[in-house]
Amino acid sequence: MRPPDAAVHPEEIPMTVEAPAADLLPFRDPAYRADPTPYYARLRKEAPVYRHPAGVHVVSRYEDVARLIRNPTLSVRRLDFGVAEPLHDTMLGQDAPDHTRLRRITNRWFTPKAVEGWTQVMRASVDAVLDEVAEGDGTLDAVNDLALRATFETICRIFGVEPARMLEIQKWTYDIGLSLGPGSDEDDWRVTGQAFELYEEHIRALLARKRAHPGDGMIDTFLAEQDAGNMAESEVIWTILLFFAVGHLDIKHLITQGVRHMAEHPEYIGIYRDQPEARPGFIDEILRIETPEQMVARITTQETVVADTTVPAGEVLVLLIGSANRDPDVFPDPDRFDHTRPGAAGRHLAFGSGQHGCAGQVLARAEADVVFTALVNRFRTIELAGDPSFTHTEFLRSIAHLPIRLA
């Protein structure tokens, strides 16, 4: 549900087609950010390839999004990321062959054997949290106390560093996300720039300690690749940022939405506990209906036909993954949660697809399963202990706090 492929800034994109009078996607509107679903439905019906006033082509139907997200002629590297320019030094912001080079360096950390090991790390972290809850009053914040803590400790173990500055890093990640959608403004860019500076300072300190006290974590691998001439220093720094972000952000959202769903629909506690075969469908349906990252961006390198629209070379395409995942032509009754949907695992696009598909999606599913399984095996009830709070943008859907009571 990995971070966006581009920050799109309106003043940097030529208006090649006159913008429509009405804005079908008011990205900064609080109602839109709270629930974009009705806007997506209208878009799919009335303007599936929509020339937004910001100067980008927005694509909303599943068939088109799925095809374009796998289209190798579309570029990420040629996009102007604006204040998020450092992301071009990660595989997220590169095309082949540099994307392939960077991805090959990280792939060995997410093999089935590696994921099995990281799952054990995650399980120990989750068990420690739930032990504390059982010894206390049974309440916790499922976001910071459980999902964030467990995922952050796991990514730090992968890196080979001690977990530190967890809440600060979560804030920096969210602050960067403010500028990664078409609705961002100058205030967002200022906050994002500060977050990049703070991240860089922290990562450089980690690298200095690693140079002085080497180990066998992912960061050690990056330093070895830098010394061998296979990674630039900037690629090391910003790839660490990327994995800090994706190591907790989207997985945290998946976990908290799953916990929220169990609290609001208690029948799923028993289903998840007693029907192991239902668990993959439950996780996939959470990803589909509550897609963490709502869009990705690409730029055309040649004339590209989308549905009945011909898009010239050099134009930005915003692919609405969140809309595609609720397309009724693919997912009947799309706004209804249904963990029994046939073939769901292979159809939703929450992890992207093609060469930029999420490298850690197997680990993400495994981490979510660890949390859900531990909860349903140790507790009979999961209840909301207060109202959830949200920090949605047009790009990222996120729960800030989810108070729950376990018994």
XYZ file of C-alpha atoms in Angstrom:
407
model
C 0.000 0.000 0.000
C 4.781 1.547 -0.698
C 5.349 5.812 -0.820
C 4.208 7.800 -4.129
C 6.184 7.778 -7.317
C 6.092 11.558 -7.759
C 5.216 14.933 -6.372
C 3.330 16.834 -9.032
C 3.425 20.630 -8.777
C 0.860 22.537 -10.870
C 3.107 25.449 -11.854
C 5.651 23.052 -13.366
C 3.272 21.297 -15.785
C 2.237 22.898 -19.102
C -1.477 23.269 -19.753
C -1.801 21.635 -23.157
C -5.579 21.211 -22.916
C -8.081 23.717 -21.541
C -9.107 22.689 -18.033
C -12.771 21.904 -17.437
C -14.842 24.455 -15.571
C -15.728 22.079 -12.738
C -13.123 20.290 -10.666
C -14.202 16.683 -10.226
C -11.285 16.031 -7.860
C -10.952 18.875 -5.316
C -7.793 17.457 -3.772
C -7.635 19.850 -0.801
C -11.338 19.747 0.046
C -11.839 18.218 3.542
C -14.846 16.225 2.286
C -12.758 14.748 -0.525
C -9.917 13.839 1.808
C -12.301 12.293 4.322
C -13.880 10.047 1.691
C -12.878 10.196 -1.988
C -15.069 7.190 -2.876
C -18.047 9.125 -4.349
C -15.679 11.343 -6.306
C -13.998 8.263 -7.762
C -17.347 6.774 -8.737
C -18.346 9.927 -10.604
C -14.962 10.126 -12.290
C -15.074 6.523 -13.530
C -18.507 7.171 -14.991
C -18.128 10.670 -16.447
C -14.409 11.241 -17.093
C -12.254 8.101 -16.812
C -9.321 10.026 -18.315
C -9.737 13.408 -16.664
C -7.702 16.490 -17.464
C -7.397 17.978 -14.005
C -7.035 21.762 -13.566
C -3.576 21.061 -12.107
C -2.541 20.002 -15.617
C -2.321 16.256 -15.119
C -4.299 13.414 -16.698
C -6.075 11.436 -13.972
C -6.928 7.809 -14.805
C -9.537 6.107 -12.642
C -10.810 2.822 -14.150
C -9.212 -0.457 -13.131
C -8.529 -1.711 -16.650
C -6.650 1.467 -17.603
C -4.763 1.833 -14.311
C -3.683 -1.823 -14.286
C -2.408 -1.596 -17.846
C -0.596 1.703 -17.415
C 1.053 0.835 -14.117
C 2.788 -2.036 -15.947
C 3.601 -0.004 -19.081
C 7.409 0.093 -19.471
C 7.293 3.163 -21.744
C 6.068 5.338 -18.887
C 8.790 6.997 -16.832
C 9.243 7.866 -13.179
C 12.754 9.262 -13.557
C 11.596 12.060 -15.859
C 9.000 13.349 -13.412
C 9.729 16.562 -11.542
C 9.542 15.580 -7.880
C 9.917 19.166 -6.705
C 10.987 19.339 -3.062
C 10.959 15.527 -2.972
C 13.810 15.376 -5.494
C 15.940 13.141 -3.175
C 13.532 10.280 -3.922
C 15.064 10.142 -7.400
C 18.070 8.574 -5.661
C 15.948 5.549 -4.724
C 14.502 2.770 -6.824
C 11.125 4.452 -6.338
C 12.266 7.356 -8.479
C 14.306 5.516 -11.101
C 13.663 3.694 -14.354
C 15.662 0.718 -15.589
C 18.574 0.079 -15.523
C 19.201 2.059 -12.309
C 15.945 0.835 -10.797
C 16.995 -2.748 -11.533
C 20.441 -2.175 -9.999
C 19.047 -0.749 -6.763
C 16.322 -3.339 -6.490
C 18.789 -6.190 -6.940
C 20.807 -4.897 -3.969
C 17.764 -5.012 -1.669
C 16.015 -8.137 -2.957
C 17.930 -10.604 -0.799
C 16.476 -8.991 2.322
C 12.964 -10.036 1.302
C 13.381 -13.637 0.159
C 10.986 -16.193 1.708
C 13.721 -17.306 4.115
C 14.482 -13.728 5.118
C 10.788 -12.920 5.571
C 10.439 -15.935 7.858
C 13.178 -14.515 10.061
C 11.748 -11.001 10.130
C 8.348 -12.454 10.974
C 9.870 -13.941 14.130
C 11.201 -10.500 15.040
C 7.766 -9.013 14.472
C 6.089 -11.734 16.554
C 8.390 -11.084 19.527
C 7.614 -7.377 19.359
C 3.864 -7.957 19.153
C 3.942 -10.452 22.026
C 5.786 -7.937 24.198
C 3.117 -5.309 23.512
C 0.256 -7.691 24.225
C 1.928 -8.913 27.425
C 1.950 -5.312 28.635
C -1.710 -4.912 27.700
C -2.705 -8.117 29.484
C -0.908 -6.967 32.627
C -2.553 -3.550 32.436
C -6.120 -2.383 31.919
C -6.520 -3.928 28.467
C -6.464 -0.650 26.541
C -3.957 0.648 24.019
C -3.605 2.790 20.938
C -3.480 0.270 18.095
C -1.504 2.765 16.010
C 1.478 3.908 18.084
C 1.457 1.252 20.806
C 1.065 -1.748 18.522
C 1.292 -1.288 14.746
C 3.945 1.427 14.700
C 6.048 -0.038 17.496
C 6.140 -3.542 16.033
C 6.791 -2.510 12.420
C 9.379 0.094 13.408
C 11.287 -2.343 15.604
C 11.264 -4.850 12.740
C 12.633 -2.462 10.109
C 15.329 -1.354 12.566
C 16.343 -4.975 13.043
C 16.520 -5.361 9.264
C 18.732 -2.282 9.116
C 20.890 -3.609 11.952
C 20.362 -0.570 14.216
C 18.700 0.040 17.563
C 15.132 1.395 17.417
C 15.305 5.106 18.227
C 13.325 8.302 17.531
C 10.291 6.293 16.438
C 7.672 9.033 16.782
C 9.944 11.621 15.189
C 10.621 9.385 12.199
C 6.911 8.691 11.847
C 6.262 12.452 11.760
C 9.036 13.091 9.237
C 7.615 10.387 6.995
C 4.148 11.868 7.138
C 5.543 15.372 6.523
C 7.242 14.129 3.360
C 3.966 12.556 2.276
C 2.252 15.958 2.409
C 4.014 16.979 -0.806
C 3.619 13.740 -2.730
C 0.218 14.411 -4.226
C -1.221 16.877 -6.762
C -2.934 18.922 -4.053
C 0.223 19.974 -2.213
C 0.994 23.665 -1.743
C 3.898 25.871 -0.668
C 3.284 25.243 3.037
C 3.432 21.487 2.412
C 6.658 21.858 0.435
C 8.263 23.845 3.259
C 7.342 21.184 5.839
C 8.546 18.432 3.502
C 11.878 20.161 2.941
C 12.453 20.359 6.683
C 11.594 16.668 7.047
C 14.163 15.695 4.427
C 16.805 17.711 6.290
C 15.992 16.025 9.605
C 15.955 12.587 7.984
C 19.316 13.197 6.322
C 20.903 14.339 9.586
C 19.635 11.232 11.380
C 20.709 8.832 8.621
C 24.188 10.339 8.349
C 24.602 9.777 12.086
C 23.502 6.150 11.670
C 26.007 5.685 8.843
C 28.825 7.155 10.920
C 28.062 4.745 13.763
C 27.877 1.863 11.307
C 31.276 2.761 9.868
C 32.692 2.728 13.392
C 30.795 -0.394 14.496
C 29.935 -2.538 11.464
C 27.462 -5.403 11.584
C 25.420 -7.545 9.225
C 22.286 -5.455 8.605
C 20.875 -3.929 5.465
C 22.707 -0.659 6.111
C 25.995 -2.576 6.245
C 25.151 -4.030 2.839
C 24.503 -0.554 1.452
C 27.846 0.702 2.742
C 29.635 -2.273 1.204
C 27.894 -1.610 -2.113
C 28.922 2.046 -1.891
C 32.532 1.050 -1.254
C 32.361 -1.296 -4.249
C 31.094 1.506 -6.484
C 27.618 0.046 -6.896
C 25.743 2.746 -4.943
C 26.338 6.482 -4.659
C 26.349 8.018 -1.194
C 23.110 9.836 -1.979
C 21.525 6.535 -3.009
C 22.552 4.977 0.299
C 21.074 7.850 2.322
C 17.769 8.120 0.513
C 17.262 4.382 0.115
C 17.523 4.119 3.899
C 14.869 6.842 4.149
C 12.682 4.925 1.700
C 12.864 1.731 3.738
C 12.337 3.592 7.009
C 9.131 4.953 5.465
C 7.742 1.865 3.765
C 8.913 -0.289 6.666
C 6.239 1.176 8.901
C 3.896 3.547 7.064
C 1.750 1.394 4.771
C 2.048 -1.727 6.923
C 0.945 0.269 9.951
C -2.110 1.384 8.002
C -2.925 -2.171 6.933
C -2.649 -3.410 10.515
C -4.689 -0.617 12.093
C -7.433 -0.873 9.487
C -7.621 -4.625 10.088
C -7.855 -4.111 13.857
C -10.493 -1.437 13.340
C -12.494 -3.769 11.126
C -12.395 -6.521 13.740
C -13.521 -4.073 16.415
C -16.438 -2.860 14.299
C -17.354 -6.332 12.994
C -16.666 -8.821 15.824
C -17.608 -11.817 13.678
C -14.226 -11.490 11.976
C -12.407 -12.266 15.214
C -13.720 -15.828 15.156
C -13.350 -16.163 11.403
C -9.702 -15.128 11.530
C -8.986 -17.377 14.521
C -10.831 -20.501 13.368
C -10.506 -20.338 9.573
C -6.833 -19.931 8.608
C -7.769 -20.332 4.960
C -9.776 -17.076 5.214
C -6.848 -14.978 6.413
C -5.289 -14.069 3.032
C -8.676 -12.916 1.747
C -9.210 -10.786 4.864
C -5.839 -9.062 4.411
C -6.399 -8.523 0.702
C -9.815 -7.032 1.255
C -8.408 -4.570 3.790
C -5.781 -3.559 1.240
C -8.370 -3.213 -1.518
C -11.039 -1.265 0.312
C -8.648 0.848 2.431
C -5.756 1.283 0.005
C -3.038 3.218 1.879
C -1.488 5.050 -1.090
C -4.257 6.267 -3.349
C -2.237 7.086 -6.455
C 1.039 6.898 -8.325
C 2.327 9.159 -11.073
C 4.082 8.483 -14.358
C 5.135 10.612 -17.335
C 4.583 9.591 -20.923
C 7.697 9.228 -23.069
C 5.672 8.736 -26.236
C 2.121 9.236 -27.429
C -0.016 6.939 -25.290
C -3.621 5.897 -25.837
C -5.693 5.632 -22.665
C -9.255 4.419 -23.268
C -10.439 6.785 -26.038
C -7.951 9.549 -25.167
C -4.584 10.078 -26.835
C -2.097 11.552 -24.372
C 0.962 13.241 -25.917
C 4.530 12.542 -24.847
C 5.728 14.510 -21.843
C 2.402 14.513 -19.991
C 1.888 13.457 -16.380
C -0.498 10.591 -15.673
C -1.919 10.220 -12.169
C -3.103 6.639 -11.762
C -5.797 6.379 -9.096
C -5.118 3.034 -7.441
C -7.753 3.745 -4.807
C -10.384 4.225 -7.507
C -9.270 1.176 -9.488
C -9.622 -0.954 -6.364
C -13.287 0.080 -6.108
C -14.182 -0.316 -9.774
C -17.506 -2.253 -9.907
C -16.579 -3.746 -13.275
C -13.902 -5.755 -11.441
C -15.144 -5.845 -7.835
C -18.948 -6.219 -7.674
C -20.519 -4.156 -4.886
C -17.080 -2.584 -4.401
C -17.817 -0.611 -1.236
C -18.767 -3.763 0.677
C -16.090 -5.636 2.621
C -16.061 -9.247 1.413
C -13.106 -11.425 2.366
C -14.439 -14.236 0.149
C -14.030 -12.361 -3.127
C -12.583 -14.827 -5.654
C -9.118 -13.993 -6.930
C -8.788 -10.863 -4.798
C -5.106 -11.443 -4.080
C -4.179 -11.214 -7.727
C -6.395 -8.289 -8.696
C -6.188 -5.356 -6.296
C -3.405 -2.865 -6.953
C -2.630 -1.699 -3.420
C 0.995 -2.799 -3.762
C 1.301 -1.413 -7.274
C 2.440 -3.697 -10.063
C 5.120 -4.082 -12.697
C 8.735 -3.134 -12.031
C 7.706 -0.652 -9.324
C 5.521 -3.118 -7.437
C 6.234 -3.110 -3.702
C 9.387 -5.144 -2.982
C 8.309 -5.818 0.592
C 4.715 -6.872 0.024
C 5.323 -10.453 1.178
C 6.740 -9.117 4.440
C 3.852 -6.657 4.780
C 1.281 -9.445 4.545
C 3.259 -11.587 6.973
C 3.565 -8.778 9.522
C -0.166 -8.047 9.362
C -0.942 -11.732 9.845
C 1.333 -11.871 12.888
C -0.634 -9.054 14.549
C -4.092 -10.329 13.643
C -3.292 -13.911 14.646
C -1.814 -12.857 17.985
C -4.837 -10.695 18.771
C -7.504 -13.307 17.983
C -5.594 -16.097 19.739
C -5.022 -14.158 22.952
C -8.229 -12.146 23.259
C -11.895 -12.942 22.735
C -13.058 -9.375 22.210
C -11.628 -6.321 20.459
C -13.608 -3.142 21.079
C -13.187 0.516 20.242
C -12.282 2.447 23.382
C -12.800 5.824 21.720
C -13.209 7.440 18.337
C -10.469 6.887 15.736
C -8.695 9.980 14.416
C -7.412 10.337 10.875
C -4.729 12.230 8.957
C -5.852 11.685 5.374
C -4.462 13.576 2.402
C -5.441 13.098 -1.225
C -2.490 10.725 -1.543
C -2.215 8.908 1.775
C -4.994 7.490 3.928
C -3.864 7.064 7.489
C -5.250 6.531 10.983
C -3.488 8.707 13.568
C -4.954 7.032 16.662
C -7.140 3.971 17.231
C -7.961 3.408 20.922
C -9.041 -0.187 21.558
C -9.876 -2.406 24.497
C -8.863 -6.077 24.554
C -10.396 -8.726 26.810
